[in-house]
mmCIF file of C-alpha atoms in Angstrom:
data_model
loop_
_atom_site.group_PDB
_atom_site.id
_atom_site.type_symbol
_atom_site.label_atom_id
_atom_site.label_comp_id
_atom_site.label_asym_id
_atom_site.label_seq_id
_atom_site.Cartn_x
_atom_site.Cartn_y
_atom_site.Cartn_z
ATOM 1 C CA MET A 1 91.465 -14.325 -103.084
ATOM 2 C CA THR A 2 91.169 -11.567 -101.001
ATOM 3 C CA ASP A 3 87.385 -9.152 -101.967
ATOM 4 C CA LEU A 4 88.361 -5.823 -100.273
ATOM 5 C CA PHE A 5 85.348 -4.615 -100.596
ATOM 6 C CA VAL A 6 83.918 -6.972 -98.077
ATOM 7 C CA HIS A 7 86.460 -6.085 -95.665
ATOM 8 C CA LEU A 8 87.257 -2.470 -95.590
ATOM 9 C CA GLN A 9 83.591 -2.716 -95.926
ATOM 10 C CA SER A 10 83.173 -4.246 -92.475
ATOM 11 C CA LEU A 11 85.715 -1.088 -91.132
ATOM 12 C CA LYS A 12 82.805 1.783 -92.355
ATOM 13 C CA GLN A 13 80.430 -0.520 -90.610
ATOM 14 C CA GLY A 14 81.606 -1.093 -87.182
ATOM 15 C CA ASP A 15 82.187 -4.844 -87.478
ATOM 16 C CA TRP A 16 85.659 -4.955 -88.045
ATOM 17 C CA PHE A 17 87.178 -8.620 -86.667
ATOM 18 C CA LYS A 18 91.066 -9.542 -86.400
ATOM 19 C CA LEU A 19 92.880 -12.488 -84.797
ATOM 20 C CA ILE A 20 95.727 -11.447 -83.497
ATOM 21 C CA CYS A 21 98.121 -15.108 -83.794
ATOM 22 C CA GLY A 22 101.076 -12.749 -81.949
ATOM 23 C CA ALA A 23 104.059 -11.330 -83.060
ATOM 24 C CA SER A 24 106.951 -13.316 -82.120
ATOM 25 C CA PHE A 25 104.487 -16.525 -82.441
ATOM 26 C CA GLN A 26 106.268 -18.775 -83.979
ATOM 27 C CA HIS A 27 104.000 -22.334 -83.030
ATOM 28 C CA LEU A 28 103.237 -22.953 -87.101
ATOM 29 C CA PRO A 29 100.175 -25.824 -86.047
ATOM 30 C CA ALA A 30 98.709 -23.368 -84.105
ATOM 31 C CA VAL A 31 99.210 -20.801 -86.610
ATOM 32 C CA ARG A 32 97.799 -22.983 -89.173
ATOM 33 C CA SER A 33 94.962 -24.051 -87.335
ATOM 34 C CA LEU A 34 93.710 -20.795 -85.319
ATOM 35 C CA THR A 35 93.715 -18.511 -88.661
ATOM 36 C CA LEU A 36 91.878 -22.093 -90.230
ATOM 37 C CA ALA A 37 89.832 -21.817 -87.433
ATOM 38 C CA TYR A 38 88.961 -18.274 -87.363
ATOM 39 C CA THR A 39 88.695 -17.216 -91.114
ATOM 40 C CA LEU A 40 85.741 -19.622 -91.256
ATOM 41 C CA ALA A 41 84.474 -18.253 -88.229
ATOM 42 C CA GLY A 42 84.234 -14.800 -90.901
ATOM 43 C CA ALA A 43 87.426 -12.892 -89.282
ATOM 44 C CA ASP A 44 88.039 -10.160 -92.094
ATOM 45 C CA CYS A 45 92.061 -10.089 -90.746
ATOM 46 C CA ILE A 46 95.270 -12.146 -89.397
ATOM 47 C CA ASP A 47 98.075 -10.811 -88.015
ATOM 48 C CA VAL A 48 101.004 -13.085 -87.732
ATOM 49 C CA ALA A 49 104.936 -12.308 -86.858
ATOM 50 C CA ALA A 50 106.782 -10.891 -89.919
ATOM 51 C CA ASP A 51 108.243 -14.699 -90.326
ATOM 52 C CA PRO A 52 108.145 -16.120 -94.007
ATOM 53 C CA ALA A 53 107.100 -19.968 -92.271
ATOM 54 C CA VAL A 54 104.972 -18.173 -90.010
ATOM 55 C CA ILE A 55 103.208 -16.085 -93.022
ATOM 56 C CA ALA A 56 103.193 -19.526 -95.254
ATOM 57 C CA ALA A 57 101.528 -22.004 -91.881
ATOM 58 C CA ALA A 58 99.222 -19.420 -92.000
ATOM 59 C CA GLN A 59 98.240 -19.304 -95.621
ATOM 60 C CA SER A 60 98.127 -22.800 -95.518
ATOM 61 C CA GLY A 61 95.958 -21.625 -93.151
ATOM 62 C CA LEU A 62 93.669 -19.493 -95.067
ATOM 63 C CA GLN A 63 93.398 -22.086 -98.145
ATOM 64 C CA ALA A 64 92.022 -24.694 -96.061
ATOM 65 C CA ALA A 65 89.547 -22.059 -95.420
ATOM 66 C CA LYS A 66 88.284 -21.466 -99.069
ATOM 67 C CA SER A 67 88.287 -25.287 -99.782
ATOM 68 C CA LEU A 68 85.774 -25.997 -96.668
ATOM 69 C CA ALA A 69 83.661 -22.857 -97.376
ATOM 70 C CA LYS A 70 80.514 -25.135 -98.594
ATOM 71 C CA ASP A 71 81.195 -27.148 -95.822
ATOM 72 C CA ALA A 72 80.959 -24.455 -93.050
ATOM 73 C CA GLN A 73 77.543 -22.026 -94.806
ATOM 74 C CA LYS A 74 75.799 -25.979 -94.409
ATOM 75 C CA ARG A 75 76.577 -25.649 -90.786
ATOM 76 C CA GLY A 76 75.280 -22.071 -90.329
ATOM 77 C CA PHE A 77 78.684 -19.598 -90.346
ATOM 78 C CA ASP A 78 78.056 -17.118 -92.557
ATOM 79 C CA TYR A 79 81.870 -17.556 -94.269
ATOM 80 C CA LYS A 80 81.641 -16.697 -98.625
ATOM 81 C CA GLY A 81 85.193 -18.148 -98.912
ATOM 82 C CA ASN A 82 86.953 -14.827 -98.689
ATOM 83 C CA LEU A 83 89.901 -14.973 -97.025
ATOM 84 C CA PRO A 84 90.584 -12.282 -94.660
ATOM 85 C CA PHE A 85 93.557 -9.562 -94.753
ATOM 86 C CA LEU A 86 97.105 -11.357 -93.663
ATOM 87 C CA MET A 87 98.914 -8.734 -91.674
ATOM 88 C CA VAL A 88 102.436 -8.651 -90.539
ATOM 89 C CA SER A 89 103.807 -7.286 -87.403
ATOM 90 C CA LEU A 90 106.885 -5.157 -87.577
ATOM 91 C CA ASN A 91 108.824 -2.427 -84.896
ATOM 92 C CA ASP A 92 110.771 -0.303 -84.738
ATOM 93 C CA GLY A 93 112.221 -0.780 -81.537
ATOM 94 C CA GLU A 94 111.919 -2.092 -78.479
ATOM 95 C CA ASP A 95 108.359 -3.622 -78.097
ATOM 96 C CA PRO A 96 107.291 -6.480 -75.243
ATOM 97 C CA HIS A 97 105.570 -7.827 -78.444
ATOM 98 C CA PHE A 98 108.357 -9.149 -80.064
ATOM 99 C CA ARG A 99 110.171 -10.630 -77.244
ATOM 100 C CA LYS A 100 110.662 -14.706 -75.949
ATOM 101 C CA ALA A 101 111.094 -15.075 -72.975
ATOM 102 C CA GLU A 102 114.662 -17.508 -71.830
ATOM 103 C CA PHE A 103 115.663 -18.962 -68.144
ATOM 104 C CA ASN A 104 118.342 -21.835 -67.715
ATOM 105 C CA PRO A 105 116.341 -24.633 -66.260
ATOM 106 C CA HIS A 106 119.601 -26.200 -64.704
ATOM 107 C CA GLU A 107 120.102 -22.774 -62.443
ATOM 108 C CA CYS A 108 116.318 -24.274 -61.226
ATOM 109 C CA PRO A 109 116.021 -25.561 -57.545
ATOM 110 C CA THR A 110 114.552 -29.557 -57.778
ATOM 111 C CA ASP A 111 111.698 -28.316 -55.126
ATOM 112 C CA CYS A 112 110.644 -24.808 -56.587
ATOM 113 C CA PRO A 113 107.154 -25.331 -57.305
ATOM 114 C CA ARG A 114 107.427 -24.154 -60.691
ATOM 115 C CA PRO A 115 105.053 -21.321 -60.466
ATOM 116 C CA CYS A 116 106.100 -19.724 -63.970
ATOM 117 C CA GLU A 117 104.874 -23.433 -65.881
ATOM 118 C CA ARG A 118 101.208 -23.216 -64.588
ATOM 119 C CA ILE A 119 101.448 -18.731 -65.308
ATOM 120 C CA CYS A 120 102.153 -19.324 -68.856
ATOM 121 C CA PRO A 121 99.094 -18.698 -70.983
ATOM 122 C CA ALA A 122 101.041 -20.097 -73.722
ATOM 123 C CA GLN A 123 101.857 -23.475 -72.151
ATOM 124 C CA ALA A 124 105.786 -22.841 -72.764
ATOM 125 C CA ILE A 125 107.742 -23.262 -70.331
ATOM 126 C CA VAL A 126 108.126 -26.966 -69.640
ATOM 127 C CA PHE A 127 110.207 -29.508 -67.598
ATOM 128 C CA ASP A 128 111.646 -32.765 -68.162
ATOM 129 C CA SER A 129 108.678 -33.032 -71.315
ATOM 130 C CA ILE A 130 108.397 -36.442 -72.641
ATOM 131 C CA LYS A 131 106.488 -34.323 -75.767
ATOM 132 C CA GLU A 132 108.581 -31.285 -76.102
ATOM 133 C CA ASP A 133 111.829 -33.858 -75.187
ATOM 134 C CA PHE A 134 112.946 -30.583 -73.744
ATOM 135 C CA SER A 135 112.518 -28.532 -70.053
ATOM 136 C CA GLY A 136 113.011 -24.692 -70.501
ATOM 137 C CA VAL A 137 111.060 -22.505 -72.402
ATOM 138 C CA VAL A 138 109.825 -24.137 -75.908
ATOM 139 C CA SER A 139 110.597 -20.510 -77.931
ATOM 140 C CA GLU A 140 108.210 -21.133 -81.254
ATOM 141 C CA LYS A 141 105.753 -20.661 -78.414
ATOM 142 C CA CYS A 142 106.862 -18.438 -75.823
ATOM 143 C CA TYR A 143 104.889 -15.170 -77.146
ATOM 144 C CA GLY A 144 106.136 -12.756 -74.474
ATOM 145 C CA CYS A 145 103.759 -11.379 -72.101
ATOM 146 C CA GLY A 146 105.843 -11.678 -69.350
ATOM 147 C CA ARG A 147 103.468 -13.092 -66.893
ATOM 148 C CA CYS A 148 106.551 -15.644 -65.621
ATOM 149 C CA ILE A 149 109.157 -12.948 -64.717
ATOM 150 C CA PRO A 150 107.851 -12.066 -61.109
ATOM 151 C CA VAL A 151 106.674 -15.573 -60.635
ATOM 152 C CA CYS A 152 109.854 -16.879 -60.772
ATOM 153 C CA PRO A 153 111.124 -17.176 -57.126
ATOM 154 C CA TYR A 154 114.860 -17.455 -57.484
ATOM 155 C CA GLY A 155 114.469 -14.674 -60.245
ATOM 156 C CA ILE A 156 116.638 -16.770 -63.356
ATOM 157 C CA ILE A 157 113.715 -15.653 -66.522
ATOM 158 C CA TYR A 158 114.867 -13.160 -68.422
ATOM 159 C CA THR A 159 113.980 -12.355 -71.762
ATOM 160 C CA ALA A 160 115.447 -11.553 -75.223
ATOM 161 C CA SER A 161 114.045 -9.058 -77.007
ATOM 162 C CA TYR A 162 114.452 -8.606 -81.111
ATOM 163 C CA VAL A 163 114.197 -4.960 -83.216
ATOM 164 C CA THR A 164 113.002 -5.121 -86.954
ATOM 165 C CA THR A 165 115.700 -4.363 -89.268
ATOM 166 C CA PRO A 166 114.096 -2.557 -92.054
ATOM 167 C CA GLY A 167 116.672 -3.064 -94.948
ATOM 168 C CA ALA A 168 116.384 -6.962 -94.367
ATOM 169 C CA ILE A 169 112.903 -7.790 -93.469
ATOM 170 C CA ALA A 170 111.330 -5.434 -96.024
ATOM 171 C CA PRO A 171 111.871 -6.907 -98.954
ATOM 172 C CA LEU A 172 111.255 -10.670 -97.202
ATOM 173 C CA VAL A 173 108.251 -9.612 -95.809
ATOM 174 C CA MET A 174 106.145 -7.883 -98.890
ATOM 175 C CA SER A 175 107.683 -10.426 -101.428
ATOM 176 C CA THR A 176 105.596 -13.329 -99.564
ATOM 177 C CA GLY A 177 102.429 -11.583 -100.848
ATOM 178 C CA VAL A 178 101.240 -9.969 -97.171
ATOM 179 C CA ASP A 179 98.149 -7.589 -97.350
ATOM 180 C CA ALA A 180 99.006 -5.535 -94.542
ATOM 181 C CA VAL A 181 101.306 -4.190 -92.111
ATOM 182 C CA GLU A 182 101.198 -2.965 -88.939
ATOM 183 C CA ILE A 183 104.022 -1.403 -86.844
ATOM 184 C CA HIS A 184 104.429 -0.991 -83.533
ATOM 185 C CA THR A 185 106.004 1.887 -82.409
ATOM 186 C CA LYS A 186 106.187 3.945 -79.323
ATOM 187 C CA VAL A 187 106.183 7.859 -78.254
ATOM 188 C CA GLY A 188 108.960 9.664 -78.903
ATOM 189 C CA ARG A 189 110.142 6.907 -81.904
ATOM 190 C CA LEU A 190 109.743 9.463 -85.067
ATOM 191 C CA ALA A 191 113.180 8.731 -86.880
ATOM 192 C CA GLU A 192 113.293 4.940 -85.565
ATOM 193 C CA PHE A 193 109.872 5.241 -87.337
ATOM 194 C CA GLU A 194 110.459 7.094 -90.912
ATOM 195 C CA ARG A 195 113.169 4.600 -90.684
ATOM 196 C CA LEU A 196 111.124 1.691 -90.687
ATOM 197 C CA TRP A 197 108.786 3.555 -93.453
ATOM 198 C CA GLN A 198 111.317 4.192 -95.630
ATOM 199 C CA ALA A 199 112.767 0.616 -95.979
ATOM 200 C CA ILE A 200 107.985 -0.168 -96.225
ATOM 201 C CA SER A 201 107.795 2.230 -98.093
ATOM 202 C CA PRO A 202 108.171 1.406 -101.719
ATOM 203 C CA TRP A 203 105.286 -1.655 -101.273
ATOM 204 C CA ALA A 204 104.243 0.643 -99.560
ATOM 205 C CA ASP A 205 100.666 1.401 -102.426
ATOM 206 C CA LYS A 206 100.751 -2.574 -102.576
ATOM 207 C CA LEU A 207 99.620 -3.084 -98.814
ATOM 208 C CA LYS A 208 95.242 -2.806 -98.540
ATOM 209 C CA LEU A 209 95.907 -1.963 -95.067
ATOM 210 C CA LEU A 210 98.160 -0.563 -92.829
ATOM 211 C CA ALA A 211 98.061 -0.663 -89.466
ATOM 212 C CA ILE A 212 99.843 1.351 -86.047
ATOM 213 C CA SER A 213 99.897 0.762 -82.840
ATOM 214 C CA CYS A 214 100.658 2.098 -80.357
ATOM 215 C CA PRO A 215 100.630 2.827 -76.148
ATOM 216 C CA ASP A 216 99.703 5.526 -74.297
ATOM 217 C CA GLY A 217 101.445 8.326 -73.142
ATOM 218 C CA GLU A 218 102.388 11.606 -72.831
ATOM 219 C CA GLY A 219 101.772 13.421 -75.951
ATOM 220 C CA MET A 220 100.886 10.686 -77.767
ATOM 221 C CA ILE A 221 97.812 12.256 -80.330
ATOM 222 C CA ASP A 222 100.336 14.943 -80.875
ATOM 223 C CA TYR A 223 102.912 11.070 -82.084
ATOM 224 C CA LEU A 224 99.722 10.102 -83.870
ATOM 225 C CA ARG A 225 99.490 13.226 -86.583
ATOM 226 C CA ALA A 226 103.486 13.373 -86.847
ATOM 227 C CA LEU A 227 103.464 10.297 -87.800
ATOM 228 C CA TYR A 228 100.533 10.370 -90.513
ATOM 229 C CA ASP A 229 102.041 13.945 -91.378
ATOM 230 C CA ARG A 230 105.372 11.187 -92.196
ATOM 231 C CA ILE A 231 102.977 8.550 -94.396
ATOM 232 C CA ALA A 232 100.249 10.275 -95.784
ATOM 233 C CA PRO A 233 99.002 10.123 -98.718
ATOM 234 C CA LEU A 234 97.922 5.834 -97.854
ATOM 235 C CA LYS A 235 96.358 4.197 -101.576
ATOM 236 C CA GLY A 236 95.255 2.032 -98.886
ATOM 237 C CA ALA A 237 93.033 2.535 -95.546
ATOM 238 C CA LEU A 238 94.846 3.273 -91.740
ATOM 239 C CA ILE A 239 93.599 2.031 -88.590
ATOM 240 C CA TRP A 240 95.093 3.203 -85.377
ATOM 241 C CA GLN A 241 95.205 0.503 -83.039
ATOM 242 C CA THR A 242 95.307 0.950 -79.662
ATOM 243 C CA ASP A 243 97.007 -1.219 -77.286
ATOM 244 C CA GLY A 244 95.657 -0.711 -73.932
ATOM 245 C CA ARG A 245 97.000 -3.584 -72.424
ATOM 246 C CA PRO A 246 99.099 -5.546 -74.150
ATOM 247 C CA MET A 247 98.715 -9.898 -73.742
ATOM 248 C CA SER A 248 96.306 -9.202 -71.363
ATOM 249 C CA GLY A 249 92.985 -10.388 -72.510
ATOM 250 C CA ASP A 250 92.899 -13.621 -71.421
ATOM 251 C CA ILE A 251 93.295 -12.922 -67.578
ATOM 252 C CA GLY A 252 89.826 -11.486 -67.091
ATOM 253 C CA ASP A 253 87.331 -8.607 -67.727
ATOM 254 C CA GLY A 254 89.162 -5.735 -66.018
ATOM 255 C CA THR A 255 91.798 -5.620 -68.724
ATOM 256 C CA THR A 256 89.753 -4.538 -71.851
ATOM 257 C CA ILE A 257 88.275 -1.292 -69.484
ATOM 258 C CA ALA A 258 92.486 0.235 -70.696
ATOM 259 C CA ALA A 259 91.517 -0.746 -73.803
ATOM 260 C CA VAL A 260 88.203 1.542 -74.523
ATOM 261 C CA LYS A 261 89.648 4.306 -72.153
ATOM 262 C CA LEU A 262 92.503 4.681 -75.034
ATOM 263 C CA GLY A 263 90.291 3.967 -77.686
ATOM 264 C CA GLN A 264 88.118 6.664 -76.680
ATOM 265 C CA LYS A 265 91.175 9.323 -76.153
ATOM 266 C CA VAL A 266 92.150 8.633 -80.190
ATOM 267 C CA LEU A 267 88.517 9.357 -81.489
ATOM 268 C CA ALA A 268 88.220 11.915 -79.211
ATOM 269 C CA ALA A 269 91.571 13.319 -81.498
ATOM 270 C CA LYS A 270 89.859 12.693 -84.159
ATOM 271 C CA LEU A 271 92.587 11.106 -86.713
ATOM 272 C CA PRO A 272 92.241 10.562 -90.520
ATOM 273 C CA GLY A 273 91.916 6.698 -90.552
ATOM 274 C CA TYR A 274 89.390 3.537 -88.251
ATOM 275 C CA VAL A 275 90.501 3.362 -84.863
ATOM 276 C CA GLN A 276 90.385 -0.199 -83.654
ATOM 277 C CA LEU A 277 90.958 -1.883 -80.316
ATOM 278 C CA ALA A 278 93.512 -4.172 -78.958
ATOM 279 C CA GLY A 279 95.661 -4.691 -75.597
ATOM 280 C CA GLY A 280 93.495 -6.898 -72.999
ATOM 281 C CA THR A 281 90.818 -7.008 -75.187
ATOM 282 C CA ASN A 282 88.054 -10.560 -74.562
ATOM 283 C CA LYS A 283 84.309 -11.556 -74.211
ATOM 284 C CA TYR A 284 83.431 -8.373 -72.190
ATOM 285 C CA THR A 285 84.566 -6.349 -74.511
ATOM 286 C CA VAL A 286 81.509 -6.022 -77.244
ATOM 287 C CA ALA A 287 79.252 -5.316 -74.479
ATOM 288 C CA LYS A 288 81.045 -3.025 -72.325
ATOM 289 C CA LEU A 289 81.364 -0.825 -76.321
ATOM 290 C CA LYS A 290 78.121 -1.011 -76.961
ATOM 291 C CA ALA A 291 77.243 -0.158 -73.720
ATOM 292 C CA MET A 292 78.829 2.834 -74.279
ATOM 293 C CA GLY A 293 77.554 3.859 -77.332
ATOM 294 C CA LEU A 294 80.604 3.328 -79.181
ATOM 295 C CA LEU A 295 79.631 0.990 -81.873
ATOM 296 C CA LYS A 296 77.635 1.785 -84.714
ATOM 297 C CA ARG A 297 74.578 1.184 -84.597
ATOM 298 C CA ALA A 298 73.112 -1.769 -87.340
ATOM 299 C CA GLY A 299 71.854 -0.753 -91.116
ATOM 300 C CA LYS A 300 73.016 3.125 -89.754
ATOM 301 C CA GLN A 301 75.694 3.632 -91.585
ATOM 302 C CA GLY A 302 77.943 1.627 -94.188
ATOM 303 C CA SER A 303 75.371 -0.075 -94.512
ATOM 304 C CA ARG A 304 74.198 -1.473 -98.540
ATOM 305 C CA GLY A 305 71.483 -3.226 -100.430
ATOM 306 C CA ALA A 306 71.312 -6.011 -101.956
ATOM 307 C CA GLY A 307 71.452 -4.906 -105.270
ATOM 308 C CA GLU A 308 73.911 -2.289 -104.963
ATOM 309 C CA LYS A 309 77.096 -2.078 -106.388
ATOM 310 C CA ARG A 310 79.909 -2.794 -104.587
ATOM 311 C CA GLU A 311 82.808 0.435 -104.818
ATOM 312 C CA PHE A 312 84.925 1.311 -102.355
ATOM 313 C CA SER A 313 87.727 3.982 -104.221
ATOM 314 C CA ALA A 314 88.572 5.721 -100.588
ATOM 315 C CA PRO A 315 88.813 3.160 -98.189
ATOM 316 C CA LEU A 316 90.385 6.028 -95.770
ATOM 317 C CA PRO A 317 87.252 8.013 -94.910
ATOM 318 C CA LEU A 318 87.608 11.991 -94.861
ATOM 319 C CA CYS A 319 85.878 12.381 -92.066
ATOM 320 C CA PRO A 320 87.072 10.911 -88.915
ATOM 321 C CA SER A 321 84.841 8.033 -87.192
ATOM 322 C CA ALA A 322 82.903 8.835 -84.226
ATOM 323 C CA SER A 323 83.151 4.947 -83.570
ATOM 324 C CA ILE A 324 85.252 2.380 -82.801
ATOM 325 C CA ALA A 325 85.885 0.595 -86.806
ATOM 326 C CA GLY A 326 86.292 -2.548 -84.746
ATOM 327 C CA VAL A 327 88.444 -5.127 -82.007
ATOM 328 C CA ALA A 328 91.260 -7.530 -82.913
ATOM 329 C CA TYR A 329 91.733 -10.469 -80.332
ATOM 330 C CA GLY A 330 95.009 -12.043 -79.258
ATOM 331 C CA SER A 331 95.953 -13.768 -75.980
ATOM 332 C CA TYR A 332 91.771 -14.215 -75.520
ATOM 333 C CA ALA A 333 91.066 -16.168 -78.706
ATOM 334 C CA ARG A 334 94.093 -18.063 -78.659
ATOM 335 C CA LEU A 335 92.999 -19.737 -75.318
ATOM 336 C CA LEU A 336 89.401 -19.598 -76.281
ATOM 337 C CA LEU A 337 91.004 -22.474 -78.577
ATOM 338 C CA SER A 338 94.165 -23.709 -76.711
ATOM 339 C CA PRO A 339 92.000 -26.603 -75.514
ATOM 340 C CA ILE A 340 91.306 -27.965 -79.511
ATOM 341 C CA LEU A 341 95.047 -27.290 -80.362
ATOM 342 C CA GLU A 342 95.941 -29.054 -77.203
ATOM 343 C CA GLN A 343 93.990 -32.264 -78.802
ATOM 344 C CA LEU A 344 95.143 -31.486 -81.874
ATOM 345 C CA GLU A 345 98.662 -31.509 -80.817
ATOM 346 C CA ASN A 346 97.773 -34.792 -78.475
ATOM 347 C CA LYS A 347 97.323 -36.606 -81.437
ATOM 348 C CA GLU A 348 100.650 -35.230 -83.456
ATOM 349 C CA VAL A 349 102.413 -36.619 -80.405
ATOM 350 C CA SER A 350 100.870 -40.262 -80.445
ATOM 351 C CA ASN A 351 101.418 -40.392 -84.465
ATOM 352 C CA THR A 352 105.621 -39.634 -83.817
ATOM 353 C CA ASN A 353 106.099 -43.097 -85.008
ATOM 354 C CA MET A 354 104.680 -42.643 -87.814
ATOM 355 C CA LYS A 355 105.686 -39.485 -88.245
ATOM 356 C CA ALA A 356 102.628 -37.999 -89.178
ATOM 357 C CA THR A 357 100.857 -33.947 -88.607
ATOM 358 C CA VAL A 358 97.887 -33.974 -88.346
ATOM 359 C CA ARG A 359 96.093 -30.940 -88.919
ATOM 360 C CA LEU A 360 92.852 -29.589 -88.159
ATOM 361 C CA GLU A 361 90.428 -29.972 -90.349
ATOM 362 C CA GLU A 362 91.520 -33.885 -90.799
ATOM 363 C CA ASP A 363 90.320 -34.429 -87.328
ATOM 364 C CA GLU A 364 86.427 -33.295 -88.264
ATOM 365 C CA VAL A 365 84.994 -33.226 -85.263
ATOM 366 C CA LEU A 366 87.658 -31.118 -83.390
ATOM 367 C CA LEU A 367 87.350 -28.820 -86.764
ATOM 368 C CA TRP A 368 83.869 -27.481 -86.305
ATOM 369 C CA GLN A 369 84.167 -27.188 -82.250
ATOM 370 C CA ALA A 370 86.981 -24.656 -83.448
ATOM 371 C CA VAL A 371 85.304 -23.147 -85.298
ATOM 372 C CA GLU A 372 82.253 -22.513 -83.716
ATOM 373 C CA LEU A 373 84.339 -21.584 -80.600
ATOM 374 C CA ALA A 374 85.687 -18.596 -82.487
ATOM 375 C CA HIS A 375 82.692 -18.008 -83.530
ATOM 376 C CA SER A 376 81.390 -17.490 -80.231
ATOM 377 C CA LEU A 377 84.132 -14.471 -80.148
ATOM 378 C CA VAL A 378 83.944 -13.525 -84.108
ATOM 379 C CA SER A 379 79.684 -12.886 -84.104
ATOM 380 C CA GLN A 380 79.589 -10.739 -80.882
ATOM 381 C CA ILE A 381 80.511 -7.712 -83.173
ATOM 382 C CA LYS A 382 79.190 -9.096 -86.186
ATOM 383 C CA SER A 383 75.793 -9.654 -85.516
ATOM 384 C CA GLN A 384 75.216 -6.429 -84.786
ATOM 385 C CA GLN A 385 75.285 -5.435 -88.401
ATOM 386 C CA GLU A 386 72.762 -9.196 -88.527
ATOM 387 C CA ARG A 387 70.719 -7.873 -86.519
#
C-alpha cells in the first residue's frame, strides 16, 4: 500500500523524484522493469500511459518491488516498501507526448543508410528484424520524440497523434486504482481542459495528486492561473510540471537549461502548489538547480525528527514554495537502463521455443545492476536530505 505521507513529504522537502515511462510508451516488459528498478531505487512516482495493459504492467512491477524490499535494504538501498504513486497521463489536445511515428518500409530504397534506425532512442525502428519479425516502427516502443522525421532522406516518416476521449477514458482509468493524474495542456486550450476536467472531476477527490504539464508560451502564467481557478479547491496535492524541452534529456547537458528556466518562471508566479521540472532533465539537472540555489537545503524545510508524529493534513501549500519541489525524468531515465533492458529482452528471445518470458527479478545480476543504475539518478536529488 502506498504510504501517502512519505511521497507528499518528498514534495514538501524538495526531493521528489518521478519516473516518466512515457505517455505513449506501451512496451509492457520495459514498463514493468523500469517500474521495478526505480521503485527499489526510491522513486516517489511512476508515470505511465493511460492504457489498462500498461497500468497493469506497472502495478505488477510495484508488487515485485514490494516483495524485494528487504533485499534492497540489505544491499544498501533506502527503499522501505512504500509504493510510489502510480500516475497516468492524459491530454486535452494535440501533444507530442501522445503520438507515434509511422512509415511504410516498402517505400524505403534498398540503398538508404537508414538514419532513422540509428537515431531512434527507443530502438523502435527496425528493418528485417528476426527478433521482431517485422520492419518499420514497433508501435509499442515508440514514444513520439519525432527525431526520426527530419533525418529521413525521403520524407516518408509521419506521426499519428491521438487525444484523450474524456468520457471514455476517465471511468476506465479511474477504476484501475491509479493514485494520480497528469494533464498535458497548452496555452489557449482552456475549453478543452475544462471538458477533460469535467470528465475526471467525479473521481478527483480520490486522487492523491494532480499534475498539470504545460510548455512555455505567450500568456502561460495567466493560463495556469485560469486553470487553477477551474480546479480549485483540490483535496490532493497539485504539481505544476514545467515541460522545458520535451523528450530530450538523453541528448546532452544543454537540454536541462530550458527546464530550469521554465521552472524559474513558474516559481516567480507564486502559484499555489509545487513546481517540478521535466522536459530535458538528465544527470546535469540537480547540479544545475543546486548551483542556482533552487533546491531546499537539507534539514531546513520539511524535515521531521525521528519521534515526531506523521501528519500531513494540507498537501497543497498555503504559501507557494520558492524552491523546486522535484524533478521528473523520462528519456534519460529510460536510456540509463536501456542496456539492462536489452539484455533482458535478448534472454526472452533466446527462450522463445519454451515461450518463457524472463522478468527482471528472475535474473538477480541484471536486477541489482538496474537498481544501482536507477539509484545513481534518484540519489542525486534524494542525497540532499541525507547529508
